[in-house]
Short mmCIF file of C-alpha atoms in Angstrom, two decimals:
data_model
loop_
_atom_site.label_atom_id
_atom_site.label_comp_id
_atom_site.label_asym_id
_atom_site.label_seq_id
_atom_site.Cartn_x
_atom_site.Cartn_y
_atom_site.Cartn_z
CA UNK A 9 20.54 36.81 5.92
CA UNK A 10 21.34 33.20 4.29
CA UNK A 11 19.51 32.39 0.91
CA UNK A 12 18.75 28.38 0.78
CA UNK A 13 18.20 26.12 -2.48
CA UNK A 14 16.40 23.48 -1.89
CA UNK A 15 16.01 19.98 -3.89
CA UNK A 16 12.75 18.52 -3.51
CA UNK A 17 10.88 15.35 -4.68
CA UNK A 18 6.64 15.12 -4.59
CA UNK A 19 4.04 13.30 -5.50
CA UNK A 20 1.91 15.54 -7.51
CA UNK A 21 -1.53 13.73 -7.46
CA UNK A 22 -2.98 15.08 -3.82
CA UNK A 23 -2.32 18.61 -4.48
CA UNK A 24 -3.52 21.31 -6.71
CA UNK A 25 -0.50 21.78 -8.02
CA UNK A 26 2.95 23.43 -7.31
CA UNK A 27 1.62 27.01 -6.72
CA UNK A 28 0.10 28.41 -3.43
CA UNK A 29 -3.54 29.25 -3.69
CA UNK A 30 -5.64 30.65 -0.60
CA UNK A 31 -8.14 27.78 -0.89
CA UNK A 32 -6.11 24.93 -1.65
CA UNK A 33 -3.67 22.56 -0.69
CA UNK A 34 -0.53 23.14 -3.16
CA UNK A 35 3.29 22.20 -2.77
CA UNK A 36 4.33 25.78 -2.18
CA UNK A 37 1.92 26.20 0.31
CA UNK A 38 2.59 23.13 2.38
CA UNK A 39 6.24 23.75 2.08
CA UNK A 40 5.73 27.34 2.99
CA UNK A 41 3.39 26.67 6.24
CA UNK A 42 5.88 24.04 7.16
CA UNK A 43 9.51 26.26 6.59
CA UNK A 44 7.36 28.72 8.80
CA UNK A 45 6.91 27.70 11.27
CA UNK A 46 10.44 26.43 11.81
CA UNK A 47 11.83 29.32 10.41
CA UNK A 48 9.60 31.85 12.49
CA UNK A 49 9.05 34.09 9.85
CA UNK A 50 6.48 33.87 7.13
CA UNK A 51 8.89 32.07 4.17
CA UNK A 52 7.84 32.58 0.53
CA UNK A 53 9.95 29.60 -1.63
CA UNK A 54 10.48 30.74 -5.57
CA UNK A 55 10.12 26.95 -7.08
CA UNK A 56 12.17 27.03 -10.82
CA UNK A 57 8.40 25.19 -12.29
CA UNK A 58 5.27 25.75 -11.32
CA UNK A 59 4.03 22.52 -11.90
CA UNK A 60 0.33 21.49 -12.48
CA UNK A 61 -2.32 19.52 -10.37
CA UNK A 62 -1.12 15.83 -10.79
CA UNK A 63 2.60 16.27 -11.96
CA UNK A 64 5.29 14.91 -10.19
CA UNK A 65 8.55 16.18 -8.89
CA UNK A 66 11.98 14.02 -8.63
CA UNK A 67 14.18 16.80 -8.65
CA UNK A 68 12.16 20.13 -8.31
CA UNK A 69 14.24 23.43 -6.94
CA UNK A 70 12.94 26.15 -4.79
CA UNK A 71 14.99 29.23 -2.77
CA UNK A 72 14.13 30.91 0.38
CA UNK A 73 15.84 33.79 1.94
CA UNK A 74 15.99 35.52 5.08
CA UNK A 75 17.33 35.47 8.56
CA UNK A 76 17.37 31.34 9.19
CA UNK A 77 18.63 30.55 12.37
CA UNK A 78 18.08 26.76 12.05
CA UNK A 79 21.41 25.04 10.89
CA UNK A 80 21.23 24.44 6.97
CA UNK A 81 22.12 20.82 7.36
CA UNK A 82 18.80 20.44 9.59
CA UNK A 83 16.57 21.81 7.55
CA UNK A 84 15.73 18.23 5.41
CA UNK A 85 15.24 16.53 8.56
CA UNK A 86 13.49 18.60 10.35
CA UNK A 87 10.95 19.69 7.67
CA UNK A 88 10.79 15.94 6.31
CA UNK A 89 9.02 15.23 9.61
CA UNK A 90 6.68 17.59 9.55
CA UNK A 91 5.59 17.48 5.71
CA UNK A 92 3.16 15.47 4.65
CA UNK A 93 5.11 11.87 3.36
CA UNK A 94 4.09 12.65 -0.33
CA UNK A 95 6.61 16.00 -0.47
CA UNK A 96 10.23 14.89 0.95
CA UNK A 97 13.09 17.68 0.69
CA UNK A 98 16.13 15.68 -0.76
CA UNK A 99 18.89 18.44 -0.10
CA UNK A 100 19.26 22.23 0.88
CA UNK A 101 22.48 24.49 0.33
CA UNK A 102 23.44 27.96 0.81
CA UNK A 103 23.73 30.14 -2.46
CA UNK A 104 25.00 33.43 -3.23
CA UNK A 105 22.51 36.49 -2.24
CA UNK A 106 20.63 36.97 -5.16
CA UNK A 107 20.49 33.36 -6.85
CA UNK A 108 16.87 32.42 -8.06
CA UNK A 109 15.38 28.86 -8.70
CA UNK A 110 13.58 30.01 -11.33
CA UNK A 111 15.56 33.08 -13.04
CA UNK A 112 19.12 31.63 -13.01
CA UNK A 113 17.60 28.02 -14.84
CA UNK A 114 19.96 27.12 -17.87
CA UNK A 115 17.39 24.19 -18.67
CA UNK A 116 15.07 21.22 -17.24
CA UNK A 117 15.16 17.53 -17.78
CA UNK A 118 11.20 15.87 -17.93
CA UNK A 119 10.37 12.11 -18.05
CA UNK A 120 7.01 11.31 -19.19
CA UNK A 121 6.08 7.69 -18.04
CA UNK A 122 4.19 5.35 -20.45
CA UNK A 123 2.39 2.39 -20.16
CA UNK A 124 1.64 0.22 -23.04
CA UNK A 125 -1.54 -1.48 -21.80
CA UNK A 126 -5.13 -0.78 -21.58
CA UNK A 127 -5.67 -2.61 -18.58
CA UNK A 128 -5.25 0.21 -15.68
CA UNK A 129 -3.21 -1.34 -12.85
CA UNK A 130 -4.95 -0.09 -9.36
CA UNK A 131 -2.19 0.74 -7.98
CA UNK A 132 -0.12 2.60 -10.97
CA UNK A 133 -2.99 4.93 -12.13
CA UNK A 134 -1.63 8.07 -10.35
CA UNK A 135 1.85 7.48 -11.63
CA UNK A 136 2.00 6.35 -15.29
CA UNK A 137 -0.12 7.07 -18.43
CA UNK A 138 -1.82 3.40 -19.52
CA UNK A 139 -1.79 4.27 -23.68
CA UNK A 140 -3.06 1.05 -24.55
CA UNK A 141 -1.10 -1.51 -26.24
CA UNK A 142 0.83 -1.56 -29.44
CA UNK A 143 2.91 1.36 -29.55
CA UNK A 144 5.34 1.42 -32.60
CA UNK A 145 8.63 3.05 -31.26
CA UNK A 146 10.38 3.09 -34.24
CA UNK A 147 8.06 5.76 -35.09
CA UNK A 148 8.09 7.46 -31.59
CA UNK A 149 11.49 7.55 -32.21
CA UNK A 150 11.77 9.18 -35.76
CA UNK A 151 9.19 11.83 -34.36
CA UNK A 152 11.24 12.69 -31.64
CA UNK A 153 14.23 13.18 -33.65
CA UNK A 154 12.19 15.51 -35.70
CA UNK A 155 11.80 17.43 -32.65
CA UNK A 156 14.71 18.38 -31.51
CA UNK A 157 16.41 21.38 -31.72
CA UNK A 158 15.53 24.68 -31.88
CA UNK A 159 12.25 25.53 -33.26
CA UNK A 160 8.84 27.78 -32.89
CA UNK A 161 6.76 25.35 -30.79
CA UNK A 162 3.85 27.34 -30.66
CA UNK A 163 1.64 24.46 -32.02
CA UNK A 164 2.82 22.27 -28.86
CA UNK A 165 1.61 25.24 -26.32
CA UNK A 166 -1.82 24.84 -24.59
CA UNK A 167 -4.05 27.42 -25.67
CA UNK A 168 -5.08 30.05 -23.21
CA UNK A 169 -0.73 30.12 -22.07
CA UNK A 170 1.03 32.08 -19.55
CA UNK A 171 2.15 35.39 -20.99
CA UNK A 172 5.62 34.34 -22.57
CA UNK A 173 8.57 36.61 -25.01
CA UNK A 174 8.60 34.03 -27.67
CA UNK A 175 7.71 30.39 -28.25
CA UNK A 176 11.32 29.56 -29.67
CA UNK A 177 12.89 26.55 -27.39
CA UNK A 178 15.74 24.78 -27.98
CA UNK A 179 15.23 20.52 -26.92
CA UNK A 180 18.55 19.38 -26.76
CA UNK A 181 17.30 15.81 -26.65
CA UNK A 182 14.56 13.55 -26.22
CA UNK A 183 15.28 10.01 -25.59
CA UNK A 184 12.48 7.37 -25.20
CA UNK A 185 13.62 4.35 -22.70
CA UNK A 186 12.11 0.78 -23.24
CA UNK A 187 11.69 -0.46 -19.53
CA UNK A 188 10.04 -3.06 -17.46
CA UNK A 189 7.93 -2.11 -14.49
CA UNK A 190 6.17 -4.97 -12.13
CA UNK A 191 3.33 -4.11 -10.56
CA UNK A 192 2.31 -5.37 -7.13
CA UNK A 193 0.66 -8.04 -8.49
CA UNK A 194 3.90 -9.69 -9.73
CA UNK A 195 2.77 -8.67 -13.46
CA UNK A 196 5.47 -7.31 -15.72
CA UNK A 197 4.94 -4.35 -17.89
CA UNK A 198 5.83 -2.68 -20.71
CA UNK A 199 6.83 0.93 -19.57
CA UNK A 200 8.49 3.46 -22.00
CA UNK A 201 10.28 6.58 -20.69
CA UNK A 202 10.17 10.07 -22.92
CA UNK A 203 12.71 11.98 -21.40
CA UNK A 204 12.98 15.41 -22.93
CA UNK A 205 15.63 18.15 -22.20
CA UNK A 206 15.46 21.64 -23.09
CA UNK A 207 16.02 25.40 -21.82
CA UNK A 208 12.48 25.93 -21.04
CA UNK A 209 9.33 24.66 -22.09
CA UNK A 210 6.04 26.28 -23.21
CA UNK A 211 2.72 25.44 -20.73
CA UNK A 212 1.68 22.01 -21.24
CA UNK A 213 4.94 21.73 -23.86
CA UNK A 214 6.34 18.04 -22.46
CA UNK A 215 2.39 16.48 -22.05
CA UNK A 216 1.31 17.20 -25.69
CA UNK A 217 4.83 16.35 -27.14
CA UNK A 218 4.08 13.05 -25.09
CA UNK A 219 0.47 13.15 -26.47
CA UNK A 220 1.73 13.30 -29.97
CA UNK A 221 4.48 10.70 -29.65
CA UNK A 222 1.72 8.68 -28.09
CA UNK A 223 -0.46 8.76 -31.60
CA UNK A 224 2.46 8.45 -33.94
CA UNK A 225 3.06 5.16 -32.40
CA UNK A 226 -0.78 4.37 -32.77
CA UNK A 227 -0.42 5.40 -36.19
CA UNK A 228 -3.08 8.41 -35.82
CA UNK A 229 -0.38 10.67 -36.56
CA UNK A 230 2.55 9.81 -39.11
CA UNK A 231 6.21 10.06 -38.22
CA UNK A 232 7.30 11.96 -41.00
CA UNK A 233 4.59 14.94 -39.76
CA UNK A 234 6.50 16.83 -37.33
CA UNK A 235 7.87 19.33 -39.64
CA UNK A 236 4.55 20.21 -40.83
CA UNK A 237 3.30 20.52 -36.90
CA UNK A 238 5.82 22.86 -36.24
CA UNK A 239 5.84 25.13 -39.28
CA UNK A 240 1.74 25.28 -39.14
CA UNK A 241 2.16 27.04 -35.52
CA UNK A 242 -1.49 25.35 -35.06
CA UNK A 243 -1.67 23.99 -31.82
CA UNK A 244 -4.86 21.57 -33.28
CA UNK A 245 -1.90 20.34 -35.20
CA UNK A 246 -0.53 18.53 -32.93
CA UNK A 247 -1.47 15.42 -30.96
CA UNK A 248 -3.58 15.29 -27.68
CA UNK A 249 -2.53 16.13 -24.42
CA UNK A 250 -1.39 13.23 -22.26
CA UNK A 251 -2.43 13.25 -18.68
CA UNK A 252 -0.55 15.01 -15.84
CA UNK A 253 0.07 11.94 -13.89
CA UNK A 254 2.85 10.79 -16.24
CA UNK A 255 4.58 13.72 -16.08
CA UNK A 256 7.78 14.22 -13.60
CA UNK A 257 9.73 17.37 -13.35
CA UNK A 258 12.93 15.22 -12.93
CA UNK A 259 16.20 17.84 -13.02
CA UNK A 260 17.19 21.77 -13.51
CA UNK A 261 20.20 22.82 -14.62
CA UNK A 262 22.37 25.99 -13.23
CA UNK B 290 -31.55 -16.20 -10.99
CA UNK B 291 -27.45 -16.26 -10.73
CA UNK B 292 -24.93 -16.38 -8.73
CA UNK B 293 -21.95 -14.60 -9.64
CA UNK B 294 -18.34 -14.64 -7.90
CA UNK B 295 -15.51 -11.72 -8.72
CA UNK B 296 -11.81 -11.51 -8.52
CA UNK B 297 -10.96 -7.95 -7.28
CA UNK B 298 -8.34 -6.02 -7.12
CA UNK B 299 -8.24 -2.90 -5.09
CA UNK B 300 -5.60 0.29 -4.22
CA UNK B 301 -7.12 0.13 -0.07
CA UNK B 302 -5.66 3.96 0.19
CA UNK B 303 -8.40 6.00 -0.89
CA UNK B 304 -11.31 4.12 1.00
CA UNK B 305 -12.04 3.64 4.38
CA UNK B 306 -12.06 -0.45 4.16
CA UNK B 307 -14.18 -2.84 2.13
CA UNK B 308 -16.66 -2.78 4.37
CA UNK B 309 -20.35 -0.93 3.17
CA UNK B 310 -20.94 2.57 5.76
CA UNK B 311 -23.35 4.72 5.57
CA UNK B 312 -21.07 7.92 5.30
CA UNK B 313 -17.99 6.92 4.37
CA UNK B 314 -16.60 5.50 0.75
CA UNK B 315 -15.99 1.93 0.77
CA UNK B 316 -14.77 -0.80 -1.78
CA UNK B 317 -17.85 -2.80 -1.30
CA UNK B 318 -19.98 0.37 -1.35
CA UNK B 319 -18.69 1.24 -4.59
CA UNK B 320 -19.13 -2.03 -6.12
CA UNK B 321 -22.56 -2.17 -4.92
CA UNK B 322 -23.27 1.07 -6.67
CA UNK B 323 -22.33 0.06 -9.93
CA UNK B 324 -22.93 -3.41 -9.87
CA UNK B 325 -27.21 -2.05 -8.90
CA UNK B 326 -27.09 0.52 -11.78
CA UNK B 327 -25.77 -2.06 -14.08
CA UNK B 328 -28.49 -4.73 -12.54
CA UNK B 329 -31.46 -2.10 -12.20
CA UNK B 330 -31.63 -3.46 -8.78
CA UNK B 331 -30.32 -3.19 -5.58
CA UNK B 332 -26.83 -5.58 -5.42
CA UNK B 333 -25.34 -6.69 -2.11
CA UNK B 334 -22.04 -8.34 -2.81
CA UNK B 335 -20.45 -10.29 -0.12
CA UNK B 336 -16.64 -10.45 0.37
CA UNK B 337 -14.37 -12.65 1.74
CA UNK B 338 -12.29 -10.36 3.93
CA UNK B 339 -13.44 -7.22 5.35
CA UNK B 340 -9.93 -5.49 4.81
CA UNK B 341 -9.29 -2.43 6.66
CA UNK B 342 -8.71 1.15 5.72
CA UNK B 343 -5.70 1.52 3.51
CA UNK B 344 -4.92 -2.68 3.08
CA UNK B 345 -5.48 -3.33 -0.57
CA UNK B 346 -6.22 -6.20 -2.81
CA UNK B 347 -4.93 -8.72 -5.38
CA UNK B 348 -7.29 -10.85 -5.61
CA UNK B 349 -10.40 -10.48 -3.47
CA UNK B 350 -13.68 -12.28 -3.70
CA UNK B 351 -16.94 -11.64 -3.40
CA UNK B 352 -20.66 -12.97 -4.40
CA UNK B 353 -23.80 -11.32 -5.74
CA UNK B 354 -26.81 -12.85 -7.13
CA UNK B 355 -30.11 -11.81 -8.47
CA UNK B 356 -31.90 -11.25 -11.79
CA UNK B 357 -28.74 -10.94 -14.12
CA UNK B 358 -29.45 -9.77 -17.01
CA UNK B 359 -26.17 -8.42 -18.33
CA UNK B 360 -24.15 -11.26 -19.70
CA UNK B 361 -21.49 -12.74 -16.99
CA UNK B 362 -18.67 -12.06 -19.77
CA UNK B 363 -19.55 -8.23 -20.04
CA UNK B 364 -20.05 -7.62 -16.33
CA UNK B 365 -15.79 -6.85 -15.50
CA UNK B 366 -16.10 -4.79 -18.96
CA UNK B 367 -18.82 -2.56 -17.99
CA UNK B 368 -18.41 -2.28 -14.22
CA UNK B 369 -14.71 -1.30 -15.11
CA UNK B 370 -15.90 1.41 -17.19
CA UNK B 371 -18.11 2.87 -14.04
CA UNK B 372 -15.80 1.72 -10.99
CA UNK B 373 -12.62 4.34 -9.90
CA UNK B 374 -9.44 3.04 -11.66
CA UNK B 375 -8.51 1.94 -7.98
CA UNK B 376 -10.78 -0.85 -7.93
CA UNK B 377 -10.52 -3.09 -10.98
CA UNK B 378 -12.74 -6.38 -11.45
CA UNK B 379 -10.52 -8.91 -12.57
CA UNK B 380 -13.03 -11.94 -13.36
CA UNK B 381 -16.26 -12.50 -13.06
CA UNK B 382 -17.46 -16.17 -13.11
CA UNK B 383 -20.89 -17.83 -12.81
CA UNK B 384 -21.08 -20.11 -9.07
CA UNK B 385 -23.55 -22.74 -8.19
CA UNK B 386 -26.29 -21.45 -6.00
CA UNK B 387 -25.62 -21.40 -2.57
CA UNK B 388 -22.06 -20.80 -2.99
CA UNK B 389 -20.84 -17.92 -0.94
CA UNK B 390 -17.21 -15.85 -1.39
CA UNK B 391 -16.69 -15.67 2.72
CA UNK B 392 -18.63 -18.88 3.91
CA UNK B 393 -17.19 -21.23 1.43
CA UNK B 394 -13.20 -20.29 1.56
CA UNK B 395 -10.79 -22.82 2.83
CA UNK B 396 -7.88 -20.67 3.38
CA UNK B 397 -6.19 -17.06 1.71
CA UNK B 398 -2.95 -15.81 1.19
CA UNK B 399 -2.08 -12.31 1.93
CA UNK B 400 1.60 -10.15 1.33
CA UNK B 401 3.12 -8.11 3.55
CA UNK B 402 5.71 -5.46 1.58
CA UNK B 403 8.51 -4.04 3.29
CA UNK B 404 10.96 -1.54 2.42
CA UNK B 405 14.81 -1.30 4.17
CA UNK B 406 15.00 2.06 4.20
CA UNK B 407 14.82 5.05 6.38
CA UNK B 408 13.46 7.05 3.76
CA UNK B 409 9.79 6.92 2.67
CA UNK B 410 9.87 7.43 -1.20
CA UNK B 411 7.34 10.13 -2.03
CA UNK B 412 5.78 7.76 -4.78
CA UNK B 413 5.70 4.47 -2.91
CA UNK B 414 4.54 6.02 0.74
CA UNK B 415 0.95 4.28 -0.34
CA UNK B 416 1.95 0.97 -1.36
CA UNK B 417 4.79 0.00 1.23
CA UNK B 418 5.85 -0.18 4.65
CA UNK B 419 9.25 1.59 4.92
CA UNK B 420 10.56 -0.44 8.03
CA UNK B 421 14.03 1.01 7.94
CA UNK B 422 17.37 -0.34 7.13
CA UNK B 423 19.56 -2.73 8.59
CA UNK B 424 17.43 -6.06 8.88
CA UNK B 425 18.67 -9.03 10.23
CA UNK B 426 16.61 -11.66 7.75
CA UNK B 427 18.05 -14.84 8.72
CA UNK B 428 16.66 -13.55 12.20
CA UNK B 429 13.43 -12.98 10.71
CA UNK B 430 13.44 -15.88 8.64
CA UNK B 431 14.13 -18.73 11.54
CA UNK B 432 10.54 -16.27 13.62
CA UNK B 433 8.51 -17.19 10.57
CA UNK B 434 9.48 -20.42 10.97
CA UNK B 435 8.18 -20.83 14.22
CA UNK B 436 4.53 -19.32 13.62
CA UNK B 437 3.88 -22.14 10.88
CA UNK B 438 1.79 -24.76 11.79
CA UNK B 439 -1.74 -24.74 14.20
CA UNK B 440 -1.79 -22.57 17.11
CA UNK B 441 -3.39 -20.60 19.42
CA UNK B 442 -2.66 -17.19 17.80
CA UNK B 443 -4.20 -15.31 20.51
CA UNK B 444 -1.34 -12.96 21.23
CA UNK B 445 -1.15 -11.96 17.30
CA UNK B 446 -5.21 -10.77 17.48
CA UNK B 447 -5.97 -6.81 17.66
CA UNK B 448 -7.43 -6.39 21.44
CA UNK B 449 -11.43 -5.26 20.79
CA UNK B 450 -11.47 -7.90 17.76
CA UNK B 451 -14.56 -9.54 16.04
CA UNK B 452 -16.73 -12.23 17.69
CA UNK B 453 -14.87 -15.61 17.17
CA UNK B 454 -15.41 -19.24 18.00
CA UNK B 455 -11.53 -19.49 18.92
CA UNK B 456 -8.39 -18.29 18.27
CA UNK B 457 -7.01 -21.19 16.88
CA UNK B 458 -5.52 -20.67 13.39
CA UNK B 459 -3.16 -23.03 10.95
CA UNK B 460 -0.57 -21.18 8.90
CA UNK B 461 0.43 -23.39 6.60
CA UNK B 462 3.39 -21.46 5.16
CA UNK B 463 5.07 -18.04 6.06
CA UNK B 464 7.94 -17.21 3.19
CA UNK B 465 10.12 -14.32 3.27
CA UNK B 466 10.84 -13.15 -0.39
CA UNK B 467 13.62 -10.43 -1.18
CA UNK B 468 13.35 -8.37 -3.80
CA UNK B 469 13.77 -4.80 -5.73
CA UNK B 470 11.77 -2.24 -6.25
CA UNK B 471 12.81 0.74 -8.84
CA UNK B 472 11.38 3.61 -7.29
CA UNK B 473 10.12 6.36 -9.96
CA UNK B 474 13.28 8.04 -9.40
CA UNK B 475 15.39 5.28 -10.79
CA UNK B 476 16.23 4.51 -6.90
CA UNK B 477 16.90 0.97 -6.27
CA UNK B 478 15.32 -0.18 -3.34
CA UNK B 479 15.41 -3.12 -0.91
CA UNK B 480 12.15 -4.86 -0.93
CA UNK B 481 11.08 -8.03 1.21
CA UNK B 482 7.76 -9.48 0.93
CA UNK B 483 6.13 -11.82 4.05
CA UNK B 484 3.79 -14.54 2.26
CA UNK B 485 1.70 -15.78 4.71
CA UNK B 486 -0.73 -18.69 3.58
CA UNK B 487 -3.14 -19.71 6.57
CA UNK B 488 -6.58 -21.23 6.65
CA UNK B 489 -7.98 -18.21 8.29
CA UNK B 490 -6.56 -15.28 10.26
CA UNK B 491 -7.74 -13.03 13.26
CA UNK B 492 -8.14 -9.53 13.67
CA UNK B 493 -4.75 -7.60 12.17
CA UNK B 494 -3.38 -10.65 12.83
CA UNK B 495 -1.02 -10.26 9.29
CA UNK B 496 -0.16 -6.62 10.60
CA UNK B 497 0.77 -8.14 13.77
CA UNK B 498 3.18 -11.04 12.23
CA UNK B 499 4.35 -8.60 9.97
CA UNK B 500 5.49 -5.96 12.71
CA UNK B 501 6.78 -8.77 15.52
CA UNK B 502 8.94 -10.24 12.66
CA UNK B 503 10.06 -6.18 11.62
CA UNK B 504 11.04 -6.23 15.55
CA UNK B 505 12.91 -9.57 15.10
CA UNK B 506 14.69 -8.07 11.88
CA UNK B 507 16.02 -4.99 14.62
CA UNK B 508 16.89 -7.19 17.05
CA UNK B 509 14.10 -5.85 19.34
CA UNK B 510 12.35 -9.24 19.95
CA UNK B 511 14.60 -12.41 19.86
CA UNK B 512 14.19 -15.18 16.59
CA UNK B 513 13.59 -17.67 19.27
CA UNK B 514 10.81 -15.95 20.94
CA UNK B 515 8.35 -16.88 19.41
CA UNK B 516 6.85 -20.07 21.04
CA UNK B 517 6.83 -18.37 24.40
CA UNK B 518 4.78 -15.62 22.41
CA UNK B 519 2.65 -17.65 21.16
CA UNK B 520 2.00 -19.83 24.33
CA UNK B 521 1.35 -16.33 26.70
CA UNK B 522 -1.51 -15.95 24.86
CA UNK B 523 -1.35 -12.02 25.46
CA UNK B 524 -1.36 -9.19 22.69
CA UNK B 525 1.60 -7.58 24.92
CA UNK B 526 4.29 -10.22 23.98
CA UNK B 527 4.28 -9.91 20.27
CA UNK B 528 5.52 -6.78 18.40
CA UNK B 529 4.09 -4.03 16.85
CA UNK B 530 1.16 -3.71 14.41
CA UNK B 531 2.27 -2.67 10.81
CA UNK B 532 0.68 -0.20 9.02
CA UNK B 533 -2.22 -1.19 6.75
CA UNK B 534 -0.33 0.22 3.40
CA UNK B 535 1.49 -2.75 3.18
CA UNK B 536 -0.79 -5.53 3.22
CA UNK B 537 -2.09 -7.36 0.16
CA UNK B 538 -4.83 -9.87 -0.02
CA UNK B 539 -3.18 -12.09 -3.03
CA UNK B 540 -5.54 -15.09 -3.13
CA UNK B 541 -8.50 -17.20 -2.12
CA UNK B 542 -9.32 -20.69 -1.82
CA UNK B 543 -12.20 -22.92 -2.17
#
């Protein structure tokens, strides 16, 4: 009996999302069909996020147990070839009897990719959110000072939510990151990086706090509103919710 | 009565090739759908290159005419607004009568985009060719070389190829560019782009340079093979065909 963590990277747009669903194709499910049939047994992998239709994974965790009688430093390679080239297993280890991706989780790092144009590039669409141009970051950045810490986010939690304790979550930071990306073109442009950390996050938590930053730096929102937003536990407070295709699931912390 | 001529650019991945088919979803098909509801007739466009299934576009052309009624300067606005965000018009331009995107080019340029690496990147599977590491570009460089210039390209054409006069074709330059690509991830990649400017090309015959060159890079196929390659006038000599994901048609001329 062997119990395997497994680091895996995926790009979120041709599935239906992280969890298996009888009539559709989902990470879990492809990653399930494929560990089965080199495992023998039917596997059932316990990902630490269930992810939505369209995110993205750069460093998403998932264990499997049972009796695995393909070595442990095969089990990349040998699944890599038969997944489909948009899910690639980066690493798999052997943990303690009893560790769970998803129940032992201290905390999850999210990047939320930006782009400040209104021109869609053809070939970026499934990756990045095009905002349009003339973001203020100053602001962006005020706002998402405002937000971290430990507070009620219930007005940053999609309506209609998985059944949850409490809405208290602690962000430990959110950084935004001026960068540069070139498309294939040979254009340049102007990409900016929310990267949020925290010890969990409500449904749809990271793509409205992304929304919101988005229209504080189109001034539709002020900079100065965030405590208001999170004392009115409103979630019509709060800005819109950007796109799943900007969103990557990037690291989880043990 | 006008004649109109586009700039297009295109993501090739989700379509099976420019070409119009009658069950099947195509870039010109597309096009022709929104170009006729914005017309209120039936549009034919005509492009310059019938790219394949998966090869994409930087700056195709094509030609419609008719009854215009919609101003020329609102036509990339508009069709935009209707078109998939993987096919963008870039210009749109009135032409002199008569003129025709295919019939009236002098010469294109197309890119070929490699990756030195083993290991597809989930996120850049689409856009790329990952070729794998290790190659020899000084090797590669000195086979480009050699396939500059007028020729007989017969042993570069796809067997079962289009109807053609001859098989005679002038590159006038083939440039090898190296470069990096940041994959999401943060991943630094080796990237080297084949630039290959020619007056017209046969069937896959970019794919073809692109994979006999790939071979060079390994060491498969010698640098100095190439004349005797060229002068066996037989598909069999010259490497392998790269995949369609990493071909670009950059530019036309008239």
């Amino acid at each position: 009996m062997k119990n395997i963590l497994l680091t895996i990277s995926y790009d979120g747009m041709p599935y239906s999302g992280w969890q298996r669903q009888p009539d559709a194709v989902t990470v879990q499910g492809e990653i399930e069909r494929v560990l089965s049939g080199l495992c023998g047994f039917d596997v059932t992998v316990d990902g630490t996020s269930r992810t939505d239709a369209g995110v993205h994974a750069l460093g998403q965790r998932a264990t499997f147990s049972g009796d695995i009688k393909i070595p442990v430093c095969r089990i990349c390679y040998a699944a890599n070839n038969l997944l489909p080239e948009s899910i690639r297993l980066l690493a798999a280890e052997e943990v303690p009897e009893g560790f769970h991706a998803r129940y032992d989780s201290k905390g999850k790092t999210y990047i939320y990719k930006i782009i400040a144009s209104d021109d869609v590039d053809p070939f970026m669409r499934d990756h990045y959110y095009f905002a349009g141009r003339g973001l203020d970051e100053a602001s962006m950045r005020s706002a998402a000072k405002a937000l971290e810490g430990t507070h009620d986010f219930k007005s940053f939690e999609a309506s209609g939510s998985y059944e949850r304790k409490t809405t208290v979550r602690t962000i430990s930071r959110i950084d935004l990151k001026k960068k540069t990306a070139e498309a294939p073109s040979g254009k340049m442009l102007d990409e900016l990086d929310i990267e949020v950390t925290g010890d969990g996050f409500l449904y749809n938590m990271v793509r409205i706090i992304a929304g919101t930053l988005t229209d504080v730096g189109k001034g539709k929102i002020g900079f100065g509103d965030m405590e208001r937003i999170i004392e009115g536990k409103d979630r019509a407070l709060a800005g819109h919710t950007a796109p799943p295709q900007g969103l990557y699931l990037k690291k989880i912390y043990y």
